[in-house]
CSV table of C-alpha atoms in Angstrom, one decimal:
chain,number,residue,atom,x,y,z
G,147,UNK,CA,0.0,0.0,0.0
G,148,UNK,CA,1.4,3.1,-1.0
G,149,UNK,CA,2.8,5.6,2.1
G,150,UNK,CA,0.6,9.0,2.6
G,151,UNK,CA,2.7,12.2,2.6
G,152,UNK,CA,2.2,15.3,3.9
G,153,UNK,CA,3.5,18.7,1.9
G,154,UNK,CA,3.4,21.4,3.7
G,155,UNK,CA,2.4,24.6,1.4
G,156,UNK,CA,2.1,28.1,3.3
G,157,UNK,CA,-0.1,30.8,1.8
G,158,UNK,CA,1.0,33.4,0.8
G,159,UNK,CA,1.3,36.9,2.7
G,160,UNK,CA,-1.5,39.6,2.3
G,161,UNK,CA,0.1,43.2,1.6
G,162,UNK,CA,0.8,45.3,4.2
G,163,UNK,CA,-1.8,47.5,5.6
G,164,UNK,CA,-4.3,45.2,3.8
G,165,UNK,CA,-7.9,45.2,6.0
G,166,UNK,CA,-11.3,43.5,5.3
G,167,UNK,CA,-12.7,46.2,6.4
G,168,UNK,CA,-11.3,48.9,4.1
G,169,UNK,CA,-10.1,46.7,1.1
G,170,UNK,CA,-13.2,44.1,0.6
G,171,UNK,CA,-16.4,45.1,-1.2
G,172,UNK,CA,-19.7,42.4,-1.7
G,173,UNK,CA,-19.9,42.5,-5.4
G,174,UNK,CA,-23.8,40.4,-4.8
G,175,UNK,CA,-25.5,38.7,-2.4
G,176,UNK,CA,-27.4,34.9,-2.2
G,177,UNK,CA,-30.8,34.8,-2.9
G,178,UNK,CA,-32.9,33.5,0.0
G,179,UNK,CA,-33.3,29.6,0.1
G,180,UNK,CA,-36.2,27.5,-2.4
G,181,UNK,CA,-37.6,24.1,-1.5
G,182,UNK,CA,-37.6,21.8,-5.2
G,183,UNK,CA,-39.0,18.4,-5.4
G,184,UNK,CA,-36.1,16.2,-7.5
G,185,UNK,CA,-36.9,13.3,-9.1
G,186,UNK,CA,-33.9,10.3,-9.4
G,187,UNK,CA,-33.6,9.3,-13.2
G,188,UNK,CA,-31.1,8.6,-16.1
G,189,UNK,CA,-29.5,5.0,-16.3
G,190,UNK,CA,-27.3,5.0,-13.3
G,191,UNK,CA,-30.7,5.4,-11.7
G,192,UNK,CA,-32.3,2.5,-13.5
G,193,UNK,CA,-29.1,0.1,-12.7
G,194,UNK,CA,-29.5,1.2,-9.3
G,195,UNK,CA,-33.2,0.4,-9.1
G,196,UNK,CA,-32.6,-3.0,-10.8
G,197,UNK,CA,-29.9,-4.4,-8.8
G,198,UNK,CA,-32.4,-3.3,-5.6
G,199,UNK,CA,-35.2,-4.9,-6.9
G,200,UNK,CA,-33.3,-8.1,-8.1
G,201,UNK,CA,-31.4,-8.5,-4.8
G,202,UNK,CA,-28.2,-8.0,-7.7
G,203,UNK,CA,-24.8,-7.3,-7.3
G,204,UNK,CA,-23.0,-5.3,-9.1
G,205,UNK,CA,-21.2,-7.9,-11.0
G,206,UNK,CA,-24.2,-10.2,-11.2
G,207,UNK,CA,-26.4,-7.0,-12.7
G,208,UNK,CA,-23.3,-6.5,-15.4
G,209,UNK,CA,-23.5,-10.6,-16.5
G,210,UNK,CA,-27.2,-11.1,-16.8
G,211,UNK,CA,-27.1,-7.6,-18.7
G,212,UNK,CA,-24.8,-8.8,-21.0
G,213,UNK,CA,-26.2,-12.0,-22.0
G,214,UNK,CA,-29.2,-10.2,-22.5
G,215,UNK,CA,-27.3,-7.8,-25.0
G,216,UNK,CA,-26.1,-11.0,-26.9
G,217,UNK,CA,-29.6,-12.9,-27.2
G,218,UNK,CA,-30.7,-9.4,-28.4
G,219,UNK,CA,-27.8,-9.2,-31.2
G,220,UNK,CA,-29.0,-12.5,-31.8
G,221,UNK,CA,-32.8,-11.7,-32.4
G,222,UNK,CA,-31.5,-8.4,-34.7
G,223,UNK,CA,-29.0,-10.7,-37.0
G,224,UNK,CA,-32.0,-12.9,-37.2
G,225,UNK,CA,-34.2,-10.3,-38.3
G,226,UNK,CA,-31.7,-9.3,-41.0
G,227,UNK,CA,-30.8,-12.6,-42.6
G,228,UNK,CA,-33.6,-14.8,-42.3
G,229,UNK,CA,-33.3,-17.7,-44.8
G,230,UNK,CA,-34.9,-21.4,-44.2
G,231,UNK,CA,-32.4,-23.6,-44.4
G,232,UNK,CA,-32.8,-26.5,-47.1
G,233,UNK,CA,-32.7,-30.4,-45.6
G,234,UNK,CA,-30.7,-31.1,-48.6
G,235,UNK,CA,-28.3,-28.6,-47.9
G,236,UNK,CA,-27.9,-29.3,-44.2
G,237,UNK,CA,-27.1,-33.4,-45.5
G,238,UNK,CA,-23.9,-31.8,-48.1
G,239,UNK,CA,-20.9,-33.2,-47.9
G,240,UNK,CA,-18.2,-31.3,-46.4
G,241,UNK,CA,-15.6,-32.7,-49.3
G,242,UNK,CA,-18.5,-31.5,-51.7
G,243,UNK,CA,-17.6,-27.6,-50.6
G,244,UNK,CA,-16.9,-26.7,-53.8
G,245,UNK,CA,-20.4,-27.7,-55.6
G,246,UNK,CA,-21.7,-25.8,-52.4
G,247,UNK,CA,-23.7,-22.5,-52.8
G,248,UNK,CA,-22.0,-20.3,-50.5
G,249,UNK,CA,-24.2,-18.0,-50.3
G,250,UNK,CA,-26.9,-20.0,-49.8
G,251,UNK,CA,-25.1,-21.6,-46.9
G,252,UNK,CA,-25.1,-18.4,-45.0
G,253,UNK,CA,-28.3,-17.7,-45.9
G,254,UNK,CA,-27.2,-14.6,-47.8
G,255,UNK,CA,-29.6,-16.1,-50.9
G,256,UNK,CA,-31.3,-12.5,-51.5
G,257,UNK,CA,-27.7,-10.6,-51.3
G,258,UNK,CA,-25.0,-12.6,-53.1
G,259,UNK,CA,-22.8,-10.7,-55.0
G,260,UNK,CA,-23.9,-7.8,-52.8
G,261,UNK,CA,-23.5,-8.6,-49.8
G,262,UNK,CA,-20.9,-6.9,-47.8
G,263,UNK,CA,-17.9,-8.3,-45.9
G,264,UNK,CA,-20.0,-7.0,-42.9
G,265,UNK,CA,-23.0,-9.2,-43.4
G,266,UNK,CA,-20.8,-12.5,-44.4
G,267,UNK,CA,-19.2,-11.9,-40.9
G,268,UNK,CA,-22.8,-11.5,-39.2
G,269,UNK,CA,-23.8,-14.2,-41.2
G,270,UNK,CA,-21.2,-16.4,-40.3
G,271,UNK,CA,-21.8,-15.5,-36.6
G,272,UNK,CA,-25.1,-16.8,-36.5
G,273,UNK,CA,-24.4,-20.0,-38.5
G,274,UNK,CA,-22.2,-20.4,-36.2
G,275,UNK,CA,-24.4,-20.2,-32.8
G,276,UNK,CA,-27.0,-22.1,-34.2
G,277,UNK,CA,-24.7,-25.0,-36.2
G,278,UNK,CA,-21.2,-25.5,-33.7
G,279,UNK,CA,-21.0,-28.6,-32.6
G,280,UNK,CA,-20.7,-27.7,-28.8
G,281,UNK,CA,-24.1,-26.2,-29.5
G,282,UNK,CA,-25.9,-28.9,-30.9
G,283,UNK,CA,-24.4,-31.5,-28.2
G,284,UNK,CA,-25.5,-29.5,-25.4
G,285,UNK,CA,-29.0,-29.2,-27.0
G,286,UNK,CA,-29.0,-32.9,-27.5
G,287,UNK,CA,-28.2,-33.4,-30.7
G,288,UNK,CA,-25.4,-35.8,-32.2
G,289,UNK,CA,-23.3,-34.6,-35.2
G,290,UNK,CA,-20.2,-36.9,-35.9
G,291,UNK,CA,-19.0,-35.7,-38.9
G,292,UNK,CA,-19.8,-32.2,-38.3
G,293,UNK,CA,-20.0,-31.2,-42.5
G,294,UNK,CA,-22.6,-28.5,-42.2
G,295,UNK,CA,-20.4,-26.8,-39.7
G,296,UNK,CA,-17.4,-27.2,-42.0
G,297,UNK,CA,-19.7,-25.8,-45.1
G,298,UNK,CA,-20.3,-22.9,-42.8
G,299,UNK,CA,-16.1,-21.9,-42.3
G,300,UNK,CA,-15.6,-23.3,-45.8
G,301,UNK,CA,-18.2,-20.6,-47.4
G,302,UNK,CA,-17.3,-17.6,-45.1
G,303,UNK,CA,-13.5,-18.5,-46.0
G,304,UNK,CA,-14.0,-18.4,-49.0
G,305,UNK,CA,-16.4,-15.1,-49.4
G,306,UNK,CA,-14.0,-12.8,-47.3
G,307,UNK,CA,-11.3,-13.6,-49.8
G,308,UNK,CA,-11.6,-11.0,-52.3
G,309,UNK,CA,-10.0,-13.0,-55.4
G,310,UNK,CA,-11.9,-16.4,-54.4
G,311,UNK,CA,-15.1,-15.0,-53.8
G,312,UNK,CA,-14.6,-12.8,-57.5
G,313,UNK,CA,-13.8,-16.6,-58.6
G,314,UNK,CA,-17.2,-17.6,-57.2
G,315,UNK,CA,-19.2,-15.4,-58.4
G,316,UNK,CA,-17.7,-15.5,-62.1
G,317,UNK,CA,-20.0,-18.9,-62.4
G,318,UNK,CA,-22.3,-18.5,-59.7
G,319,UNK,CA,-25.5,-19.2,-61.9
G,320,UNK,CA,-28.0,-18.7,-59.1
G,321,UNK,CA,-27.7,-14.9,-59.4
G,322,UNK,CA,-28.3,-14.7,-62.7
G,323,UNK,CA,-31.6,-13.5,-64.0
G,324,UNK,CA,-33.5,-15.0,-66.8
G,325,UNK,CA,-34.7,-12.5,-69.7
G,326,UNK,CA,-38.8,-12.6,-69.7
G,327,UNK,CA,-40.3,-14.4,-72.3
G,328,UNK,CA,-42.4,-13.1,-74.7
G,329,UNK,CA,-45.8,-14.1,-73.0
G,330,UNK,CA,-43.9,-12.0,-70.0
G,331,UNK,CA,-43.1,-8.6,-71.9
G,332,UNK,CA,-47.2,-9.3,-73.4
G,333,UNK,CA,-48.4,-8.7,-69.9
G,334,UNK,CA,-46.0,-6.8,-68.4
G,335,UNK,CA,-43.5,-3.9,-68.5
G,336,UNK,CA,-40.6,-4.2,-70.8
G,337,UNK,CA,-38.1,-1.8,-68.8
G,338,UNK,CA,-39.1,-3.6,-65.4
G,339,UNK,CA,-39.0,-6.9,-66.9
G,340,UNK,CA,-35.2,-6.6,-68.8
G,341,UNK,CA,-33.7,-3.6,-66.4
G,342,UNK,CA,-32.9,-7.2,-63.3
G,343,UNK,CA,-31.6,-8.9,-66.3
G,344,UNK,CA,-28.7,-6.2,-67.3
G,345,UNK,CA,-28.0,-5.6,-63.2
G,346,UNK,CA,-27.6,-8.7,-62.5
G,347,UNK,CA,-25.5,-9.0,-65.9
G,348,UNK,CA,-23.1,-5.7,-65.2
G,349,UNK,CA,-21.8,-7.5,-61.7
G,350,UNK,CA,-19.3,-8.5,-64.6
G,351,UNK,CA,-17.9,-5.4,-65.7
G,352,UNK,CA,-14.4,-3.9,-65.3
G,353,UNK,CA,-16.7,-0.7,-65.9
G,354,UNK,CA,-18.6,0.5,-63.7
G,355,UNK,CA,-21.7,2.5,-63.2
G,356,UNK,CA,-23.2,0.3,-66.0
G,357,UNK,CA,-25.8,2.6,-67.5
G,358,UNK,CA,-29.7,1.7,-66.9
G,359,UNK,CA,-31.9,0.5,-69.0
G,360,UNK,CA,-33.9,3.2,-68.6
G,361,UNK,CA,-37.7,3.6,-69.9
G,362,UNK,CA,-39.7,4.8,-72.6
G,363,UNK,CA,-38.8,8.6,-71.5
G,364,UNK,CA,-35.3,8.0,-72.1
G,365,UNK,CA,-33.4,10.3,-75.1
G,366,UNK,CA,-32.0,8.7,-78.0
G,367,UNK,CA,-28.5,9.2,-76.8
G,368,UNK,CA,-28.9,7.7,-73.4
G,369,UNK,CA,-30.3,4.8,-75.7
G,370,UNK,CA,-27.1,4.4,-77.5
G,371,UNK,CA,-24.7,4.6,-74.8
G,372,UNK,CA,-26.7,2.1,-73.4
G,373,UNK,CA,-26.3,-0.6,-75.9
G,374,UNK,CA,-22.6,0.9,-77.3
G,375,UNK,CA,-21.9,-0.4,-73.8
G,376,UNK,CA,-23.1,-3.5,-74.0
G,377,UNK,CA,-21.7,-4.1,-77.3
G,378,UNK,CA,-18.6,-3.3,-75.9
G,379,UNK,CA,-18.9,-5.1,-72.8
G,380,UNK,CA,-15.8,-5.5,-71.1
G,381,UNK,CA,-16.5,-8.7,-68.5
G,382,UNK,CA,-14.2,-9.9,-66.0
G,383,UNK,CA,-15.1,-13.2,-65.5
G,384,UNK,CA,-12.6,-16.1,-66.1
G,385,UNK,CA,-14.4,-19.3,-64.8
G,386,UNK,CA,-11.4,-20.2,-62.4
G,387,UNK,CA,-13.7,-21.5,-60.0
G,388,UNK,CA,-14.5,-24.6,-62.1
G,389,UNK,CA,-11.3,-25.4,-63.3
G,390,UNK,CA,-10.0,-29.1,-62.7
G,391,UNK,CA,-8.0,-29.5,-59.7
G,392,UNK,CA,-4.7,-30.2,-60.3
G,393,UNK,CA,-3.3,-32.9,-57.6
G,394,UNK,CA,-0.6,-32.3,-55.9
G,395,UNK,CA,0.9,-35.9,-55.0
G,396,UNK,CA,3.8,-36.0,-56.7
G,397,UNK,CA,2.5,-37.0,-60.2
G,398,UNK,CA,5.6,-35.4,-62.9
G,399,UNK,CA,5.0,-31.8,-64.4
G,400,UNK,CA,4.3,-33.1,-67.9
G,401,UNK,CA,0.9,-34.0,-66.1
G,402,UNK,CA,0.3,-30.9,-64.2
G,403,UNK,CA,0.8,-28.9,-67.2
G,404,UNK,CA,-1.5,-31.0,-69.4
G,405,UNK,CA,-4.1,-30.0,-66.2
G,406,UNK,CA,-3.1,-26.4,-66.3
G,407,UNK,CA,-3.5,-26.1,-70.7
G,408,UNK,CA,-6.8,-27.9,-70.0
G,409,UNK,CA,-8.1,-25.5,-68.1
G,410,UNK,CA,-6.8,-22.9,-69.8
G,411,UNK,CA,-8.9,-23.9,-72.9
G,412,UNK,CA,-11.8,-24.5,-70.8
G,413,UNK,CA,-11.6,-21.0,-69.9
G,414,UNK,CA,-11.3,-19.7,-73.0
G,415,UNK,CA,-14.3,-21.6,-74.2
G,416,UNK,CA,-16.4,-20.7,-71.7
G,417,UNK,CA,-15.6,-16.8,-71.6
G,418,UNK,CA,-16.3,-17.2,-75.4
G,419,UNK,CA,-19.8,-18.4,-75.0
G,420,UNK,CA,-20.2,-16.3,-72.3
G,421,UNK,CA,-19.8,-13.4,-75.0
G,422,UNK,CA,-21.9,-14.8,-77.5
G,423,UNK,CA,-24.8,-15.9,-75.0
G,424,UNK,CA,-24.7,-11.8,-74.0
G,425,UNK,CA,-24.2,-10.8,-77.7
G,426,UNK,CA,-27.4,-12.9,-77.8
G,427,UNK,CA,-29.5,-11.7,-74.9
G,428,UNK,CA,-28.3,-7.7,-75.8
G,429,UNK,CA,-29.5,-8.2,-79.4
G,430,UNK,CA,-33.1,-10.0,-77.9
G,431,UNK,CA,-33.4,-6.9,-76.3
G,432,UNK,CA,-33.3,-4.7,-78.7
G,433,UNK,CA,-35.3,-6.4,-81.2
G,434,UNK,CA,-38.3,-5.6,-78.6
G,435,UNK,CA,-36.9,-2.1,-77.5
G,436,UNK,CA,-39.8,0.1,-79.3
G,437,UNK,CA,-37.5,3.2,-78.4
G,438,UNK,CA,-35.2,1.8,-81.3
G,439,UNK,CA,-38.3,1.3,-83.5
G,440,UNK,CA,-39.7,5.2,-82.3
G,441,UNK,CA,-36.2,6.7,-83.0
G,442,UNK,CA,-35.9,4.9,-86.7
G,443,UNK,CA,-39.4,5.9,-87.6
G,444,UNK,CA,-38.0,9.6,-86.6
G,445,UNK,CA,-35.0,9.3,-88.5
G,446,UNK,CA,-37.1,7.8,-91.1
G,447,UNK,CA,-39.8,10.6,-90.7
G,448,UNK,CA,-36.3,13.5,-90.8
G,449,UNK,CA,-35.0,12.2,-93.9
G,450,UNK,CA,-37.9,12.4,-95.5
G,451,UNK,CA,-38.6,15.6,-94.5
G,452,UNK,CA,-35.0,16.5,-95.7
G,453,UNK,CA,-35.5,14.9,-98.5
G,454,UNK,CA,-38.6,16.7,-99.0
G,455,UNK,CA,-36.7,20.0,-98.6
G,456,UNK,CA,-34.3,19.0,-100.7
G,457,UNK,CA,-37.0,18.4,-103.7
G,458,UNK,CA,-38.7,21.3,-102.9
G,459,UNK,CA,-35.3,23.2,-103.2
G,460,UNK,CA,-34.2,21.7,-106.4
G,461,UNK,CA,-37.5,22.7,-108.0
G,462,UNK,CA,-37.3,26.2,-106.5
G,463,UNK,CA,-34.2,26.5,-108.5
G,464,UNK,CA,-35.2,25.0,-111.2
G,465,UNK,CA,-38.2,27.5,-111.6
G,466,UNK,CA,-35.9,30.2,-110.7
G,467,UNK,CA,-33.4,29.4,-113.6
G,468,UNK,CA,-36.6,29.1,-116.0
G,469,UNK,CA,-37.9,32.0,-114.8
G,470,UNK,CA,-35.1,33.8,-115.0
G,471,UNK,CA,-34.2,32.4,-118.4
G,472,UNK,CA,-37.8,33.9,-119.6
G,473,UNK,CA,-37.3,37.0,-118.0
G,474,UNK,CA,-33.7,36.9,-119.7
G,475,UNK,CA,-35.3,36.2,-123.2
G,476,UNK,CA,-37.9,38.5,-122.9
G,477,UNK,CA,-36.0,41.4,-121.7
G,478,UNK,CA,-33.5,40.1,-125.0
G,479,UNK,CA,-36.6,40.4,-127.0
G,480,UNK,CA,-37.6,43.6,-126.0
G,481,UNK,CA,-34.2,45.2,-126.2
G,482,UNK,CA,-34.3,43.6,-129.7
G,483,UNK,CA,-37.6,45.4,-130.5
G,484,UNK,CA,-36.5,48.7,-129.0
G,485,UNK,CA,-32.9,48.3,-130.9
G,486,UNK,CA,-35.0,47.9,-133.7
G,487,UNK,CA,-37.5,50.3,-132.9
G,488,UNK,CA,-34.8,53.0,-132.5
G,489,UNK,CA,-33.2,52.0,-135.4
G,490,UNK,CA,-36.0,52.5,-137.9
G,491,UNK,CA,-37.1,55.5,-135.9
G,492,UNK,CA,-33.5,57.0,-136.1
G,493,UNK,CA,-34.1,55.6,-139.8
G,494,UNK,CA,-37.0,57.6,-140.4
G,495,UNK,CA,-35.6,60.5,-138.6
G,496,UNK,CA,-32.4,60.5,-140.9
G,497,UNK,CA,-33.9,59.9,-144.0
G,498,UNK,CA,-36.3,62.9,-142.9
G,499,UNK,CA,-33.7,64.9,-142.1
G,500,UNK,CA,-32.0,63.6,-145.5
G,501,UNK,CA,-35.2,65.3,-147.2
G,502,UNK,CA,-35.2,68.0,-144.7
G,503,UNK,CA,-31.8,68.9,-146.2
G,504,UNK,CA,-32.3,68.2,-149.8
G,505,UNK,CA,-35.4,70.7,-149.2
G,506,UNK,CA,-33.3,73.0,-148.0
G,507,UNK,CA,-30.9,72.6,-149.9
G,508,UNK,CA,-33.4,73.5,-153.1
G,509,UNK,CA,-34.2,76.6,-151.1
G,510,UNK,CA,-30.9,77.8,-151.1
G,511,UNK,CA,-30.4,77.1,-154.7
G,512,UNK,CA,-34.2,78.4,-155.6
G,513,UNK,CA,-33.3,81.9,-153.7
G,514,UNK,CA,-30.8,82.6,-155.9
G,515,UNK,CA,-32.5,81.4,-159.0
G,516,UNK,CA,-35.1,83.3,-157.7
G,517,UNK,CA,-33.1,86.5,-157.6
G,518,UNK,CA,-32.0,86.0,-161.2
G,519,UNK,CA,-28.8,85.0,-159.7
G,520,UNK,CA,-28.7,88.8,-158.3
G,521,UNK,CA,-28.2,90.1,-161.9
G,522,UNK,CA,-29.5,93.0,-163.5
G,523,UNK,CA,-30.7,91.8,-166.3
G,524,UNK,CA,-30.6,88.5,-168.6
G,525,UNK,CA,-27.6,86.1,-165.7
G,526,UNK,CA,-24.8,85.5,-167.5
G,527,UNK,CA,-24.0,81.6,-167.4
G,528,UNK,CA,-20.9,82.6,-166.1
G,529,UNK,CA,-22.5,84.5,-163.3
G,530,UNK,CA,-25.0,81.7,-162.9
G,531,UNK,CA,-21.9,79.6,-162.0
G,532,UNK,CA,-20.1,81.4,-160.3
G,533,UNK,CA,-23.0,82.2,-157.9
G,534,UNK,CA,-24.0,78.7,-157.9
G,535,UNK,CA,-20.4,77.7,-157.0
G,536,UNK,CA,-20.5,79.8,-154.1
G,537,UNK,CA,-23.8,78.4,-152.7
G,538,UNK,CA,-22.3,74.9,-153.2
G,539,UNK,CA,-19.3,76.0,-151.3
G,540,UNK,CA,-21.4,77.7,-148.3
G,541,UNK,CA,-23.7,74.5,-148.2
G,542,UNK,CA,-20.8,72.5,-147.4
G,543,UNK,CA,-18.9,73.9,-144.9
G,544,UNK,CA,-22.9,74.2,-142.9
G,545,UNK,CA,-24.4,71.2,-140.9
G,546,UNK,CA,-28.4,70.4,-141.2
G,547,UNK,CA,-29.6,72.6,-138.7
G,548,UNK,CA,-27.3,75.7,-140.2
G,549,UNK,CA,-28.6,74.5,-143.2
G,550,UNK,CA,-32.0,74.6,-141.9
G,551,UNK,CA,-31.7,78.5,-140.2
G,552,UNK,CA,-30.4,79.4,-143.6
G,553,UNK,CA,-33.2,78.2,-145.3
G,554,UNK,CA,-35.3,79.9,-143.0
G,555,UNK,CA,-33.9,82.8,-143.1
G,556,UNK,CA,-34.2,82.7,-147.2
G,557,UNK,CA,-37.6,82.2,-146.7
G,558,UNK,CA,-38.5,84.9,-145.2
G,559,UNK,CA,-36.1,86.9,-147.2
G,560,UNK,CA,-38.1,85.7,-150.2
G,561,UNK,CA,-37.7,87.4,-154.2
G,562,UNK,CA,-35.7,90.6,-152.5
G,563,UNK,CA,-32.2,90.7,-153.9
G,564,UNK,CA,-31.0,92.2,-151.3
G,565,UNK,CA,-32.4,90.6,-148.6
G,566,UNK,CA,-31.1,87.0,-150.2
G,567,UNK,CA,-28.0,88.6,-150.6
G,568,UNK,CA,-27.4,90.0,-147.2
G,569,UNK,CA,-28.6,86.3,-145.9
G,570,UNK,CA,-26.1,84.9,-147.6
G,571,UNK,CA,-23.2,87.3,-146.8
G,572,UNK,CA,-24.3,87.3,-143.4
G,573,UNK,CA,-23.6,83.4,-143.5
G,574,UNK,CA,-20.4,83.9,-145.6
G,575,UNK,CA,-18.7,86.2,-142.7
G,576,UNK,CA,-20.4,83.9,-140.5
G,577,UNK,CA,-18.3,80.4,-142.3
G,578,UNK,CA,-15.1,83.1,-142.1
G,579,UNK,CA,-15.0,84.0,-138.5
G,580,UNK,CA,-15.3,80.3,-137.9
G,581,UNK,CA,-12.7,79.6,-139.9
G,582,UNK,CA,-14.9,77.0,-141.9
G,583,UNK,CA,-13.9,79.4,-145.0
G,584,UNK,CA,-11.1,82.0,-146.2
G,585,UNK,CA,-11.6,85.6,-146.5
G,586,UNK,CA,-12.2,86.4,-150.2
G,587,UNK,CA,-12.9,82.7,-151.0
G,588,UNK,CA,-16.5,83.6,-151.4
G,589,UNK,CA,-17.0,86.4,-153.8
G,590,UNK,CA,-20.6,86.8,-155.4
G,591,UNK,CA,-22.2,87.0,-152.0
G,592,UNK,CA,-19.5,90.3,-150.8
């Protein structure tokens, strides 16, 4: 027993000139005294009151607690996996482990590849309390050989391994859901009745979230990922678990490896008809999938609407070029016309203004002749020449509408000599200051 010591601790010394009197001051004071009923609760309380009415110790109260605790766990685990358990099953073999469903065995049926380490190990647990031998002798009953108990460590050993259970469940059939036959899908929902199918199919993939089935609000792309995936399925099952033991007692290697290539082609196999059973079953599907159906019928329905569009488009420019070929010809044809038009109207005008000017012309020459060639008497044929040669030599250097004023203004000048005259000396000076003609060149007209 360990000694007691005493330390001795002194307090230390108030400051001098330090008084209660002068130096301490009541900061509050305590409120008078209330009577309260209290009431004993909470589970120290309980344990208290249980050990007093069961005449309990405390160690007694602690070990009757705790078996009730187990038989509770117990009842709970029983609750959760709940599975009645096959005579059949209960009469295995122990040697026969490996024919054994494992799952079933634990009565983890409705979980399989699902269930968790967690629930094999409560699984397990309760196999245990209800099959151990120790059990079952103190209950009466005789068990010799013991093999449902040694199912029960063979099937937890072998799910808590992580590559054997994968091994397992790479052949274990009994999870596997069938697709519905077609009497099925007549009564009932397509989607519900293939979506189990592809679950219980993508336990298999390297890839994972496997995309859902979906239902008949799904969009054409979530469609075709859908079934790219499946086409492209990338499984990792290899069918180890039902390869053919090889022994090991000795027997030479040439044997052993004959074993191993055995089951390496029985592998192959199977994983080969595993992928054409799925190319199968994903090809079923979508034979019956009415999305694909609904989505071809719109492709359909687009092309033909493109194609529509196309022909409508095509004969658009088709009329386009033919109209615009008439409008072309036409607008040819009336250019033509008008060409024409303006060429027998600049026809007409020109040979009018040919006649104008030969009218005219005859006016000039009449003027003179009219004037007796502005001699006195009887015109000498000389002077008629020369007076002739000068109204050929004014008419032309003149244009039409000169031509024209001239003739005008001889017009109106009429039989007077002199006014012919003057109308034509006028013009003469007119032709010189021009420069059209050279002073003196004209000479009757001066």
């Amino acid at each position: 027993m360990a000694s007691v010591q005493v330390v001795n601790v002194s307090l230390p010394s108030l400051p001098s000139g330090w008084t209660a009197e002068k130096d301490f001051k009541a900061v509050g004071a305590l409120s008078a005294a209330t009577q309260r009923n209290i009431e004993p609760v909470g589970p120290h309380f309980l344990a208290h009151a249980r050990r007093k009415r069961h005449a309990r110790t405390f160690s007694e109260d602690e070990r009757i607690q705790a078996q009730q605790n187990v038989k509770k766990t117990e009842d709970e685990e029983d609750e959760d996996i709940s599975e009645d358990e096959d005579p059949m099953m209960l009469a295995r073999e122990a040697k026969d482990w490996k024919a054994q469903d494992h799952y079933a065995v634990l009565g983890l049926t409705k979980y399989r590849w699902r269930a968790t380490p967690e629930q094999i190990k409560r699984a397990h647990r309760k196999k245990v309390l209800r099959h151990h031998p120790d059990k079952k002798a103190a209950m009466g009953q005789r068990d010799e050989n013991d093999n449902f108990f040694k199912c029960i460590q063979k099937a937890t050993e072998l799910l808590l391994d992580p590559v054997r259970r994968r091994q397992f469940d790479s052949v274990d059939e009994a999870a596997d859901v069938e697709p519905p036959s077609k009497k099925e899908l007549q009564k009932g929902n397509f989607y519900k009745l293939w979506g189990p199918v592809f679950e219980a199919e993508g336990r298999f993939s390297n890839k994972q979230p496997v995309p859902k089935l979906g239902d008949e609000n799904s969009t054409q792309e979530e469609v075709e990922t859908f079934y790219n995936f499946w086409y492209n399925f990338d499984s990792w099952r290899t069918f180890e678990y039902l390869d053919e033991d090889i022994p090991d007692d000795g027997e030479g290697r040439d044997q052993k490896r004959h074993t191993e290539k055995k089951n390496a082609n029985a592998r192959r196999k199977r994983k080969s008809e595993d992928i054409a059973r799925l190319r199968e079953l994903v090809d079923e599907c979508l034979a019956l999938d009415e999305r694909i159906k609904k989505f071809k019928q719109q492709a359909r329905a687009g092309k033909d609407a493109k194609r529509k569009a196309k022909e409508e488009e095509a004969k658009r420019l088709i009329e386009e070029r033919e109209r615009a070929k008439a409008e072309a010809e036409a607008a040819k044809k009336n250019a033509e016309e008008a060409a024409k038009a303006e060429r027998e109207e600049k026809k007409k005008a020109k040979e009018a203004a040919k006649n104008a000017a030969k009218k005219n012309k005859r006016v000039l020459k009449s003027s003179v002749k009219d004037v007796n060639y502005f001699a006195d008497g009887e015109a000498s044929a000389a002077q008629v020449d020369a007076v002739l040669g000068d109204v050929e030599l004014v008419m032309g250097k003149i244009d039409v509408d000169e031509l024209a004023e001239l003739a005008s203004r001889l017009t109106v000048a009429g039989k007077d000599s002199g006014a012919v005259k003057a109308a034509w000396a006028d013009e003469s000076k007119r032709l010189v200051e021009a420069g059209k003609l050279k002073e003196g060149e004209v000479k009757t007209f001066a």
